[in-house]
Short mmCIF file of C-alpha atoms in Angstrom, two decimals:
data_model
loop_
_atom_site.label_atom_id
_atom_site.label_comp_id
_atom_site.label_asym_id
_atom_site.label_seq_id
_atom_site.Cartn_x
_atom_site.Cartn_y
_atom_site.Cartn_z
CA MET T 16 49.91 -48.10 38.17
CA PHE T 17 48.81 -44.87 39.81
CA PHE T 18 51.16 -42.76 41.98
CA TYR T 19 50.46 -40.31 44.64
CA PHE T 20 52.55 -38.28 47.16
CA GLU T 21 52.18 -38.85 50.75
CA CYS T 22 53.79 -36.51 53.63
CA LYS T 23 55.54 -38.53 56.28
CA THR T 24 54.70 -35.96 59.07
CA CYS T 25 51.10 -35.27 58.49
CA LYS T 26 50.23 -38.21 56.34
CA LYS T 27 48.24 -36.32 53.99
CA VAL T 28 48.19 -37.72 50.40
CA SER T 29 47.81 -35.91 47.14
CA ASP T 30 45.29 -36.99 44.17
CA LEU T 31 46.29 -39.89 42.05
CA PHE T 32 48.29 -39.37 39.00
CA THR T 33 49.63 -41.36 36.05
CA GLN T 34 53.14 -41.87 34.89
CA GLY T 35 53.00 -39.61 32.16
CA GLU T 36 51.88 -36.71 34.64
CA ARG T 37 54.60 -37.62 37.15
CA PRO T 38 56.59 -34.40 38.05
CA ALA T 39 60.55 -34.52 37.51
CA GLU T 40 60.68 -33.33 41.31
CA VAL T 41 58.84 -34.32 44.40
CA PRO T 42 56.86 -31.51 45.74
CA LYS T 43 56.88 -30.12 49.24
CA CYS T 44 54.24 -30.39 51.84
CA GLY T 45 52.89 -26.81 52.23
CA PRO T 46 51.42 -26.70 55.77
CA CYS T 47 54.30 -28.92 57.15
CA THR T 48 57.16 -26.74 55.44
CA THR T 49 55.45 -23.64 56.89
CA LYS T 50 55.23 -25.25 60.20
CA HIS T 51 58.58 -26.94 60.67
CA GLY T 52 60.55 -25.23 57.73
CA ASP T 53 60.79 -28.48 55.66
CA SER T 54 58.91 -31.68 54.89
CA ILE T 55 59.58 -35.07 53.76
CA VAL T 56 57.27 -36.29 50.87
CA GLU T 57 57.55 -39.76 49.62
CA THR T 58 56.00 -41.10 46.09
CA ARG T 59 53.79 -44.15 46.56
CA SER T 60 52.14 -46.32 44.21
CA VAL T 61 48.91 -48.24 43.88
CA ASN T 62 48.24 -50.99 41.34
CA TYR T 63 45.41 -50.59 38.84
CA PHE T 64 43.65 -53.16 36.87
CA THR T 65 40.85 -53.30 34.27
CA TRP T 66 38.76 -56.40 34.15
CA HIS T 67 35.68 -57.52 32.33
CA CYS T 68 32.94 -59.86 33.01
CA LYS T 69 32.25 -62.15 29.85
CA ARG T 70 28.87 -63.10 31.57
CA CYS T 71 27.17 -59.98 31.68
CA ASP T 72 29.44 -57.71 29.55
CA HIS T 73 30.53 -55.61 32.32
CA THR T 74 33.85 -53.77 32.59
CA SER T 75 35.30 -52.48 35.79
CA GLY T 76 38.42 -50.95 37.01
CA LEU T 77 40.06 -51.65 40.55
CA CYS T 78 42.99 -50.07 42.59
CA THR T 79 44.70 -52.63 44.80
CA SER T 80 47.76 -53.39 46.39
CA SER T 81 47.73 -57.10 44.80
CA ASP T 82 49.87 -57.89 42.08
CA TYR T 83 48.63 -59.07 38.54
CA PRO T 84 49.19 -62.90 39.64
CA THR T 85 47.51 -62.57 43.05
CA LEU T 86 44.25 -60.84 41.91
CA LYS T 87 44.19 -63.07 38.70
CA GLY T 88 43.99 -65.89 41.01
CA ALA T 89 41.70 -64.47 43.36
CA ARG T 90 39.28 -63.14 40.57
CA PRO T 91 37.15 -59.94 41.68
CA THR T 92 33.44 -60.42 41.88
CA CYS T 93 31.51 -58.62 39.50
CA PRO T 94 29.35 -56.27 41.01
CA LYS T 95 26.91 -56.88 38.22
CA CYS T 96 26.17 -60.72 38.20
CA HIS T 97 27.99 -61.21 41.74
CA GLN T 98 29.89 -64.13 40.39
CA SER T 99 33.49 -64.22 39.40
CA ASP T 100 34.03 -67.43 37.12
CA ALA T 101 33.78 -65.30 34.01
CA VAL T 102 35.88 -62.35 35.20
CA PHE T 103 38.92 -61.71 33.09
CA LEU T 104 41.58 -59.20 34.15
CA VAL T 105 43.53 -57.33 31.26
CA LYS T 106 47.16 -58.33 31.04
CA PRO T 107 49.33 -55.50 31.54
CA ARG T 108 52.61 -54.57 29.32
CA VAL T 109 51.33 -56.14 26.33
CA ALA T 110 52.16 -53.15 24.17
CA GLY T 111 55.78 -53.28 24.84
CA ASN T 112 56.04 -56.87 24.26
CA ALA T 113 56.16 -57.35 20.33
CA PRO T 114 55.67 -61.18 20.26
CA ARG T 115 52.63 -60.82 22.61
CA MET T 116 51.22 -58.16 20.20
CA ALA T 117 51.82 -59.95 17.00
CA LYS T 118 49.85 -63.15 18.37
CA ARG T 119 46.86 -60.98 19.00
CA LYS T 120 47.04 -59.28 15.66
CA GLU T 121 47.48 -62.33 13.68
CA VAL T 122 44.98 -61.98 10.77
CA GLY T 123 41.99 -64.29 11.00
CA ILE T 124 41.70 -64.35 14.86
CA LEU T 125 39.91 -61.23 15.62
CA GLY T 126 37.70 -59.16 13.59
CA LYS T 127 38.62 -55.61 12.21
CA ARG T 128 37.07 -53.65 14.99
CA ASP T 129 38.27 -55.95 18.06
CA ARG T 130 41.58 -56.16 16.25
CA GLU T 131 41.99 -52.17 16.09
CA ASP T 132 40.79 -51.75 19.65
CA LEU T 133 43.76 -53.77 20.85
CA ASP T 134 45.97 -50.74 19.63
CA LEU T 135 44.77 -48.95 22.87
CA TYR T 136 47.37 -51.02 24.48
CA ALA T 137 49.88 -48.64 23.13
CA ASP T 138 48.44 -45.65 25.21
CA PRO T 139 48.86 -47.02 28.85
CA ASP T 140 49.03 -43.45 30.20
CA GLY T 141 45.66 -42.63 28.29
CA LEU T 142 43.80 -45.50 29.43
CA GLU T 143 44.83 -44.89 33.17
CA GLN T 144 43.96 -41.19 32.70
CA ALA T 145 40.41 -42.26 31.20
CA ALA T 146 40.11 -44.53 34.50
CA LEU T 147 40.93 -41.65 36.85
CA GLU T 148 38.22 -39.60 35.29
CA GLU T 149 35.78 -42.41 35.78
CA MET T 150 36.46 -42.74 39.59
CA PRO T 151 33.76 -41.81 41.96
CA GLY T 152 34.15 -38.04 42.41
CA GLY T 153 36.16 -37.51 39.31
CA GLY T 154 35.21 -36.30 35.94
CA LYS T 155 36.76 -34.59 33.05
CA GLY T 156 39.85 -32.59 34.42
CA LYS T 157 39.07 -33.67 37.90
CA LYS T 158 41.19 -36.18 40.16
CA ARG T 159 40.05 -38.62 42.96
CA SER T 160 41.72 -37.78 46.16
CA LEU T 161 41.74 -41.08 47.72
CA ALA T 162 42.94 -40.13 51.28
CA LEU T 163 40.81 -42.65 53.04
CA PHE T 164 40.36 -44.94 50.20
CA LEU T 165 43.93 -45.95 49.69
CA ASP T 166 44.64 -47.35 53.03
CA GLY T 167 41.66 -49.90 52.87
CA ALA T 168 41.68 -50.43 49.16
CA ASP T 169 41.64 -54.17 49.42
CA GLU T 170 39.13 -54.41 52.29
CA HIS T 171 36.57 -52.08 50.66
CA PRO T 172 37.34 -51.79 47.09
CA GLN T 173 35.66 -48.96 45.15
CA GLU T 174 34.61 -49.80 41.72
CA VAL T 175 35.46 -47.84 38.68
CA VAL T 176 32.55 -48.63 36.08
CA PHE T 177 33.03 -47.90 32.37
CA GLY T 178 30.43 -47.66 29.73
CA PRO T 179 30.20 -50.02 26.65
CA THR T 180 32.13 -47.46 24.39
CA ALA T 181 35.01 -46.39 26.95
CA SER T 182 38.39 -47.03 25.79
CA ASN T 183 39.18 -49.39 28.73
CA ALA T 184 35.87 -51.28 28.03
CA LEU T 185 36.58 -51.68 24.40
CA LEU T 186 40.30 -52.96 25.16
CA ALA T 187 38.86 -55.47 27.79
CA LYS T 188 36.36 -56.98 25.61
CA SER T 189 38.93 -57.38 22.80
CA GLU T 190 41.53 -58.93 25.02
CA ALA T 191 38.88 -61.21 26.65
CA LEU T 192 37.65 -62.34 23.10
CA TYR T 193 41.54 -63.25 22.31
CA GLN T 194 41.95 -65.01 25.11
CA ASP T 195 39.03 -67.12 24.42
CA LYS T 196 40.12 -67.67 20.90
CA LYS T 197 43.57 -68.67 22.29
CA ARG T 198 42.08 -71.29 24.63
CA PHE T 199 39.96 -72.75 21.86
CA ARG T 200 42.77 -73.15 19.39
CA GLU T 201 45.07 -74.81 22.24
CA LYS T 202 42.23 -77.21 23.19
CA TYR T 203 41.69 -78.03 19.45
CA LYS T 204 45.36 -78.67 18.60
CA THR T 205 45.53 -80.95 21.60
CA LYS T 206 42.46 -82.84 20.67
CA TYR T 207 43.37 -82.95 16.65
CA GLY T 208 47.22 -82.45 16.52
CA THR T 209 48.77 -79.53 14.63
CA LEU T 210 48.01 -78.97 10.95
CA SER T 211 49.79 -81.62 9.11
CA ASP T 212 51.58 -80.50 5.74
CA LYS T 213 50.06 -83.71 4.14
CA LYS T 214 46.51 -82.41 4.91
CA ASN T 215 47.04 -78.85 4.49
CA PRO T 216 44.80 -77.74 1.37
CA LEU T 217 47.64 -74.99 0.55
CA LYS T 218 50.32 -77.70 0.47
CA THR T 219 49.14 -80.17 -1.84
CA GLU T 220 52.63 -80.69 -3.41
CA LEU T 221 53.59 -82.49 0.06
CA HIS T 222 50.33 -84.69 -0.05
CA ASP T 223 50.95 -88.47 -0.69
CA GLY T 224 50.11 -89.38 -4.35
CA THR T 225 51.31 -91.17 -7.33
CA VAL T 226 53.02 -89.14 -9.89
CA VAL T 227 52.56 -89.51 -13.56
CA SER T 228 54.82 -87.99 -15.74
CA LEU T 229 54.00 -85.92 -18.84
CA GLN T 230 55.78 -88.35 -21.04
CA THR T 231 53.71 -91.31 -19.94
CA TYR T 232 50.66 -89.55 -21.01
CA LYS T 233 52.09 -88.59 -24.31
CA ASN T 234 52.71 -92.35 -24.83
CA ASP T 235 49.34 -93.53 -23.64
CA LEU T 236 46.86 -90.99 -24.91
CA SER T 237 45.49 -90.91 -28.28
CA SER T 238 44.68 -87.37 -29.04
CA THR T 239 46.70 -83.86 -29.21
CA GLU T 240 46.15 -80.14 -28.74
CA LYS T 241 48.26 -77.49 -29.70
CA VAL T 242 48.57 -74.63 -26.98
CA GLY T 243 50.57 -71.76 -28.57
CA LYS T 244 53.36 -73.66 -30.60
CA THR T 245 53.29 -76.88 -28.41
CA LEU T 246 51.64 -79.93 -28.66
CA TYR T 247 49.90 -81.66 -25.64
CA PRO T 248 48.32 -84.91 -25.19
CA LYS T 249 44.57 -85.31 -24.42
CA MET T 250 42.31 -88.27 -23.97
CA ASN T 251 39.86 -87.44 -26.81
CA LYS T 252 38.73 -84.29 -28.70
CA SER T 253 36.41 -83.10 -25.80
CA ALA T 254 38.67 -83.92 -22.82
CA PRO T 255 40.97 -81.42 -21.11
CA THR T 256 44.33 -81.02 -22.31
CA VAL T 257 47.43 -82.43 -20.23
CA VAL T 258 49.99 -80.10 -20.08
CA ASN T 259 52.22 -81.32 -17.38
CA ALA T 260 52.96 -84.19 -14.72
CA ALA T 261 49.89 -85.30 -12.66
CA LYS T 262 49.66 -86.71 -8.94
CA LEU T 263 47.16 -89.29 -8.55
CA VAL T 264 45.77 -88.76 -5.05
CA ASP T 265 42.93 -90.83 -3.00
CA ARG T 266 39.67 -88.87 -3.15
CA SER T 267 38.59 -90.34 0.16
CA VAL T 268 41.32 -88.73 2.25
CA GLN T 269 40.18 -85.90 4.33
CA TRP T 270 42.17 -82.66 4.05
CA ASP T 271 42.23 -80.23 6.99
CA TYR T 272 40.44 -76.99 6.33
CA ARG T 273 40.94 -75.57 10.03
CA GLU T 274 42.56 -72.45 8.59
CA LEU T 275 40.35 -72.08 5.76
CA GLY T 276 36.80 -72.29 7.27
CA PRO T 277 35.31 -69.74 5.07
CA ASN T 278 36.44 -71.64 1.86
CA SER T 279 35.19 -74.87 3.28
CA PHE T 280 31.59 -73.38 3.90
CA LEU T 281 31.51 -72.22 0.46
CA ARG T 282 32.67 -75.73 -0.94
CA ARG T 283 29.79 -77.29 1.12
CA LEU T 284 27.39 -74.72 -0.09
CA CYS T 285 28.34 -75.54 -3.71
CA SER T 286 27.99 -79.15 -3.30
CA LEU T 287 24.55 -78.83 -2.30
CA LEU T 288 23.76 -76.70 -5.10
CA TYR T 289 25.47 -78.62 -7.66
CA VAL T 290 23.30 -81.78 -7.72
CA VAL T 291 20.20 -79.72 -8.18
CA GLU T 292 18.37 -80.83 -11.38
CA PHE T 293 16.71 -77.74 -13.00
CA ASN T 294 14.83 -77.88 -16.06
CA GLY T 295 14.15 -81.60 -16.04
CA GLY T 296 18.00 -82.10 -15.83
CA GLY T 297 20.00 -83.66 -18.72
CA ASP T 298 23.62 -82.89 -19.80
CA GLY T 299 22.44 -79.26 -20.93
CA ASN T 300 21.59 -78.33 -17.33
CA ASN T 301 24.68 -79.78 -15.70
CA PRO T 302 26.87 -76.95 -14.35
CA VAL T 303 29.94 -79.06 -14.23
CA GLU T 304 31.72 -76.39 -12.20
CA LEU T 305 29.91 -74.30 -9.37
CA GLN T 306 32.07 -72.24 -7.52
CA ALA T 307 31.28 -69.54 -4.64
CA MET T 308 32.98 -66.51 -3.27
CA TRP T 309 32.87 -64.08 -0.31
CA ALA T 310 33.98 -60.79 -0.82
CA GLY T 311 33.13 -57.01 0.35
CA GLY T 312 30.36 -58.60 2.53
CA SER T 313 28.40 -60.33 -0.36
CA LEU T 314 28.21 -63.89 -1.49
CA PHE T 315 28.76 -64.77 -4.97
CA LEU T 316 27.63 -67.77 -7.11
CA SER T 317 28.93 -68.96 -10.39
CA THR T 318 28.60 -71.66 -12.82
CA ASN T 319 29.71 -72.37 -16.51
CA ASN T 320 26.32 -73.10 -17.45
CA LEU T 321 24.06 -70.34 -18.16
CA ALA T 322 21.02 -72.25 -18.23
CA PHE T 323 21.58 -73.69 -14.74
CA SER T 324 22.76 -70.17 -13.32
CA THR T 325 19.61 -68.35 -14.42
CA SER T 326 17.47 -70.98 -12.99
CA LEU T 327 19.33 -71.17 -9.68
CA LEU T 328 18.88 -67.37 -9.44
CA ALA T 329 15.01 -67.81 -9.99
CA ALA T 330 14.75 -70.35 -7.84
CA LEU T 331 16.71 -68.50 -4.90
CA LYS T 332 14.47 -65.53 -5.44
CA LYS T 333 11.22 -67.57 -5.60
CA GLU T 334 12.09 -69.47 -1.98
CA GLY T 335 13.12 -66.16 -0.47
CA SER T 336 16.85 -67.04 0.56
CA VAL T 337 19.60 -69.32 0.22
CA ARG T 338 18.77 -71.24 3.26
CA ALA T 339 15.17 -71.69 2.44
CA PHE T 340 16.25 -72.91 -0.90
CA LEU T 341 18.81 -75.29 0.50
CA ALA T 342 15.84 -76.78 2.71
CA GLN T 343 14.11 -77.80 -0.40
CA VAL T 344 16.69 -79.66 -2.03
CA ASN T 345 15.50 -83.43 -2.18
CA LEU T 346 18.59 -85.53 -1.46
CA GLY T 347 16.17 -88.75 -1.55
CA GLY T 348 15.65 -91.21 1.33
CA THR T 349 13.56 -89.11 3.96
CA SER T 350 14.25 -85.88 2.46
CA THR T 351 10.82 -84.25 0.93
CA GLY T 352 12.30 -81.12 -0.82
CA THR T 353 10.69 -79.86 -4.11
CA TYR T 354 13.79 -79.68 -6.06
CA VAL T 355 14.89 -83.06 -7.47
CA THR T 356 18.64 -84.04 -7.62
CA ALA T 357 21.14 -86.21 -9.17
CA MET T 358 24.48 -87.08 -7.61
CA ARG T 359 26.22 -86.67 -11.00
CA ASN T 360 29.64 -87.81 -10.45
CA PHE T 361 30.06 -87.75 -6.64
CA GLY T 362 31.75 -90.37 -5.01
CA LYS T 363 30.03 -92.40 -2.15
CA GLU T 364 31.97 -90.13 0.48
CA HIS T 365 30.97 -86.99 -0.89
CA THR T 366 27.22 -88.07 -1.31
CA ALA T 367 26.81 -89.37 2.13
CA LYS T 368 27.87 -85.98 3.32
CA LEU T 369 25.21 -83.98 1.52
CA PRO T 370 22.58 -84.66 4.16
CA VAL T 371 24.83 -83.73 6.97
CA TYR T 372 25.73 -80.29 5.18
CA GLN T 373 22.10 -79.66 4.40
CA ALA T 374 21.36 -80.50 8.21
CA GLU T 375 23.93 -78.01 9.23
CA PHE T 376 22.78 -75.16 7.08
CA SER T 377 19.25 -75.59 8.45
CA SER T 378 20.25 -75.95 12.04
CA GLY T 379 23.30 -73.28 12.00
CA LYS T 380 25.28 -75.78 14.10
CA TYR T 381 28.64 -76.70 12.53
CA PRO T 382 31.79 -78.62 13.25
CA ASP T 383 34.39 -77.12 15.69
CA TYR T 384 37.03 -76.34 12.91
CA PHE T 385 35.09 -73.47 11.54
CA ARG T 386 35.89 -71.72 14.90
CA PHE T 387 39.66 -72.27 14.46
CA LYS T 388 40.35 -69.25 12.15
CA TRP T 389 38.43 -66.55 10.57
CA GLU T 390 35.15 -66.94 12.54
CA TYR T 391 34.01 -63.72 12.23
CA VAL T 392 34.00 -63.99 8.48
CA PHE T 393 32.18 -67.48 8.98
CA SER T 394 29.60 -65.49 11.16
CA GLU T 395 29.03 -63.10 8.17
CA LEU T 396 28.64 -66.01 5.77
CA GLN T 397 26.08 -67.86 7.63
CA ALA T 398 24.04 -64.61 8.11
CA SER T 399 24.24 -64.22 4.15
CA LEU T 400 22.13 -67.36 3.91
CA THR T 401 19.09 -65.54 5.15
CA LEU T 402 19.12 -62.55 2.98
CA GLY T 403 15.82 -62.18 1.33
CA SER T 404 14.70 -62.11 -2.44
CA PRO T 405 15.23 -58.17 -2.75
CA ASP T 406 19.04 -58.90 -1.91
CA ILE T 407 19.31 -61.92 -4.28
CA GLN T 408 20.35 -60.18 -7.73
CA GLU T 409 22.38 -60.97 -10.88
CA LEU T 410 25.82 -59.49 -11.70
CA VAL T 411 26.78 -59.55 -15.18
CA VAL T 412 30.43 -59.63 -16.35
CA ALA T 413 31.14 -58.23 -19.77
CA LYS T 414 34.17 -58.54 -22.14
CA SER T 415 35.92 -55.62 -23.54
CA ALA T 416 35.11 -54.66 -27.06
CA THR T 417 38.70 -53.85 -27.79
CA GLN T 418 41.07 -55.59 -25.61
CA GLU T 419 41.43 -59.48 -25.12
CA GLY T 420 41.91 -61.57 -21.89
CA PHE T 421 40.27 -61.74 -18.57
CA ARG T 422 42.24 -58.69 -17.11
CA HIS T 423 40.06 -56.58 -19.38
CA TRP T 424 36.67 -57.67 -18.26
CA SER T 425 34.33 -55.68 -16.10
CA VAL T 426 31.06 -55.86 -13.85
CA THR T 427 28.29 -54.03 -15.41
CA SER T 428 26.77 -52.78 -12.32
CA PRO T 429 28.06 -51.64 -8.86
CA VAL T 430 28.92 -54.35 -6.44
CA VAL T 431 27.65 -53.47 -3.00
CA ALA T 432 27.67 -55.37 0.63
CA GLY T 433 24.76 -57.38 1.83
CA LYS T 434 23.80 -59.16 -1.39
CA VAL T 435 23.66 -62.57 -2.82
CA TYR T 436 24.88 -62.43 -6.45
CA VAL T 437 24.51 -64.99 -9.18
CA VAL T 438 27.36 -64.16 -11.57
CA LEU T 439 26.35 -64.35 -15.10
CA PRO T 440 28.58 -63.94 -18.31
CA LYS T 441 27.04 -61.22 -20.53
CA ALA T 442 25.11 -62.98 -23.26
CA ARG T 443 24.96 -62.23 -26.86
CA THR T 444 22.34 -59.34 -27.35
CA LYS T 445 21.47 -57.56 -30.76
CA GLY T 446 23.08 -54.15 -30.91
CA GLU T 447 25.29 -54.34 -27.78
CA GLY T 448 28.88 -54.99 -29.64
CA ASP T 449 31.26 -57.70 -28.98
CA THR T 450 31.24 -57.70 -25.05
CA TYR T 451 29.41 -60.82 -24.71
CA PHE T 452 30.80 -64.24 -24.28
CA THR T 453 30.71 -67.45 -26.76
CA LYS T 454 28.94 -70.13 -25.44
CA LYS T 455 31.11 -72.89 -23.62
CA LYS T 456 34.02 -70.42 -23.54
CA ILE T 457 33.84 -69.35 -19.73
CA HIS T 458 34.56 -71.18 -16.81
CA ALA T 459 32.81 -70.43 -13.31
CA GLU T 460 35.79 -69.08 -11.32
CA GLU T 461 37.14 -66.99 -14.35
CA LEU T 462 34.01 -64.56 -13.61
CA PHE T 463 35.28 -63.78 -10.09
CA HIS T 464 38.35 -61.83 -11.48
CA PRO T 465 36.88 -58.54 -12.65
CA ILE T 466 34.74 -58.58 -9.02
CA LEU T 467 37.92 -59.00 -7.31
CA MET T 468 39.57 -56.17 -9.23
CA ALA T 469 36.73 -53.64 -8.79
CA LEU T 470 36.40 -54.41 -5.04
CA ASP T 471 40.32 -53.87 -4.57
CA GLY T 472 40.04 -50.96 -6.47
CA ALA T 473 37.52 -49.53 -4.41
CA GLY T 474 39.58 -50.31 -1.41
CA ILE T 475 37.02 -52.66 0.14
CA LEU T 476 39.46 -55.85 0.56
CA SER T 477 42.01 -56.16 3.11
CA ASP T 478 44.24 -58.76 4.81
CA VAL T 479 41.71 -58.68 7.81
CA LEU T 480 38.55 -58.66 5.49
CA PRO T 481 39.87 -60.71 2.33
CA ALA T 482 37.92 -62.71 -0.28
CA PHE T 483 37.43 -66.32 -0.11
CA VAL T 484 36.88 -68.64 -2.93
CA GLY T 485 35.48 -72.10 -2.65
CA GLY T 486 33.64 -74.73 -4.84
CA VAL T 487 32.81 -78.40 -5.80
CA LYS T 488 36.00 -79.16 -7.36
CA THR T 489 39.72 -78.42 -7.63
CA PRO T 490 40.06 -75.57 -10.05
CA CYS T 491 40.72 -76.69 -13.46
CA ARG T 492 44.16 -75.35 -14.82
CA THR T 493 42.46 -72.34 -16.66
CA CYS T 494 40.68 -71.14 -13.67
CA SER T 495 43.72 -71.57 -11.30
CA MET T 496 45.62 -69.52 -13.76
CA VAL T 497 43.09 -66.72 -13.49
CA LEU T 498 42.84 -66.97 -9.72
CA GLU T 499 46.51 -66.99 -9.46
CA ASP T 500 46.82 -63.95 -11.39
CA ALA T 501 44.24 -62.36 -9.19
CA SER T 502 46.20 -63.76 -5.90
CA THR T 503 49.49 -62.22 -7.50
CA ALA T 504 47.79 -58.84 -7.43
CA LEU T 505 45.88 -59.00 -4.00
CA GLY T 506 48.28 -60.91 -1.98
CA THR T 507 46.90 -61.60 1.42
CA LYS T 508 43.44 -59.92 0.32
CA LEU T 509 42.58 -63.31 -1.53
CA ILE T 510 42.20 -66.65 0.26
CA LEU T 511 42.16 -69.40 -2.05
CA PRO T 512 41.08 -73.07 -1.04
CA THR T 513 44.04 -74.91 -2.45
CA ASN T 514 46.90 -74.51 -4.33
CA ALA T 515 45.91 -77.67 -6.23
CA PHE T 516 44.64 -77.56 -9.90
CA GLY T 517 43.08 -79.84 -12.56
CA HIS T 518 43.65 -80.13 -16.29
CA TYR T 519 43.78 -77.32 -19.04
CA TRP T 520 40.93 -76.30 -21.06
CA LYS T 521 41.98 -74.50 -24.23
CA ALA T 522 38.40 -73.21 -25.01
CA SER T 523 38.35 -71.26 -21.67
CA GLY T 524 42.03 -70.69 -21.87
CA MET T 525 41.28 -68.54 -24.88
CA HIS T 526 41.06 -65.73 -22.16
CA VAL T 527 44.42 -66.48 -20.81
CA PRO T 528 47.10 -64.79 -22.87
CA ASN T 529 50.37 -66.68 -23.45
CA PRO T 530 49.70 -69.55 -20.84
CA VAL T 531 52.89 -70.68 -19.62
CA PHE T 532 53.13 -74.25 -18.01
CA PRO T 533 56.36 -75.02 -15.83
CA PRO T 534 57.64 -78.35 -16.26
CA GLN T 535 57.86 -79.07 -12.56
CA ALA T 536 54.14 -78.46 -12.04
CA GLN T 537 51.84 -81.14 -11.37
CA THR T 538 47.96 -81.53 -12.04
CA MET T 539 46.14 -82.82 -8.85
CA VAL T 540 43.76 -85.72 -10.08
CA PHE T 541 41.74 -87.77 -7.78
CA GLY T 542 40.38 -91.29 -7.75
CA SER T 543 39.99 -94.37 -5.77
CA LYS T 544 42.71 -95.94 -3.92
CA LYS T 545 42.20 -99.26 -5.51
CA SER T 546 42.36 -97.79 -9.11
CA ILE T 547 45.67 -95.80 -8.15
CA ASP T 548 46.97 -98.89 -6.68
CA ASP T 549 45.95 -101.08 -9.76
CA GLY T 550 48.14 -98.47 -11.99
CA SER T 551 45.24 -96.20 -13.21
CA ILE T 552 46.23 -93.03 -14.74
CA ASN T 553 42.56 -91.70 -15.31
CA ILE T 554 42.78 -88.08 -16.06
CA TYR T 555 39.03 -87.64 -15.61
CA ASN T 556 38.73 -88.17 -11.58
CA THR T 557 39.36 -84.61 -10.40
CA GLU T 558 38.31 -83.89 -6.77
CA MET T 559 34.80 -83.31 -7.08
CA PRO T 560 33.20 -83.77 -9.44
CA PRO T 561 35.26 -85.06 -12.51
CA SER T 562 36.37 -82.79 -15.41
CA PRO T 563 33.56 -82.09 -17.83
CA SER T 564 32.96 -84.59 -20.74
CA ARG T 565 32.69 -82.04 -23.33
CA ASP T 566 33.82 -78.75 -24.29
CA ASP T 567 31.99 -76.38 -21.46
#
């Protein structure tokens, strides 16, 4: 709202001014005071609104006697495209309303720049001052005298045009974007309902399932493994260790990833990479675990099979981008790619999805749930698939030569944005000391820990631009413990795909000092509904794929 003074006698008006410039006392009219000995001057106001046309990205201001609801209903016509259907008015008085501002500042809705531009709401006087300077005849330090304009403002509106970097334009664009997100999310929830606890990947303790006690496993399993000073059951020598109760869940039940779009994207990507048969296939080229991470503007890929990882790195560089490589994955049927595949232990539900994922990566058209939250991260993830060979690199993780445990690992080269990294454990090389990893003693997600710590130490991660992890299976207990350690350190700067975990692997767990297994914890394992209903307590059916059949 702008203010001006009007003399009741001669009807002359002052320049416009903002609330912050409003004097403590109403001035006198000089000519009338001289002529009549006194004057009566009244303070008047005129409404001002900033609006933005989303069609042509044009921002304008308007003085009018209409109030916000009236003008919103009428919608001004954009002078650039001469249409009004895409015109959006900036809502007044948001800064003073904490709940309104909190909705706009919710993380995952707007990107960093747009979110910061909403802070301009906190300086309404500055926004109006900038608008005054942009008015016809205005300028820095100059005001527009609207003696003729004010009487006919609605009949003959005069436009205030803002450049793309003007404060009013930045705020209008951010507010318009927020309103679009808000409408989309409301329509999505109307169509699909609110997020159910029983389908929320981060609330798996509330999912339906059949609980099998640790004592039942102790009674039924034939092998044991000592972890610390405690003896735990396991199915056989090469199987994972059962350290707590388990919850058996039907693997065909859909989880709702609407709030974890980037994690889901990474999971889909890993699903396609996982089935590729490098080096003629065979057990020695089975990645078993394949995980991806988005952090600091780069994509990270990791497996617990060094032969698979090095072959993947070479293939990505050869094809020129991740997207080009995915297009060459031969899934059978009508697929004609050059990289043969094996479905390994994927269930029918997951196998059927792979061609769908491949088509989406190729076309760039994805389900609506990817837009529900973190859409700005999802856009960057898509762009990373087209990064060229020079930006596809290896990133080596080394152990400490003097200190045990994953907290003392490090990356051997700087981590920068705009890359696709294949993360490799440092291999044994003569003369380089004891900073390498013994074969089969490292899991995929564990390798992400030093990367996350390095990025956070450089101040790169934030709650608005956090790291995301996703892969082809629920993390094994060992990987989960490492990621939970990172999560404790990073808080909202790390988004994990689920709070579920699989069974414990002692070989990889050697990097986790003094592991503790809370008795109330439940490992989540997956199987067919029929096998679960028949009373199966099979410990191999983890989410996708099953746990490894040997010590790696």
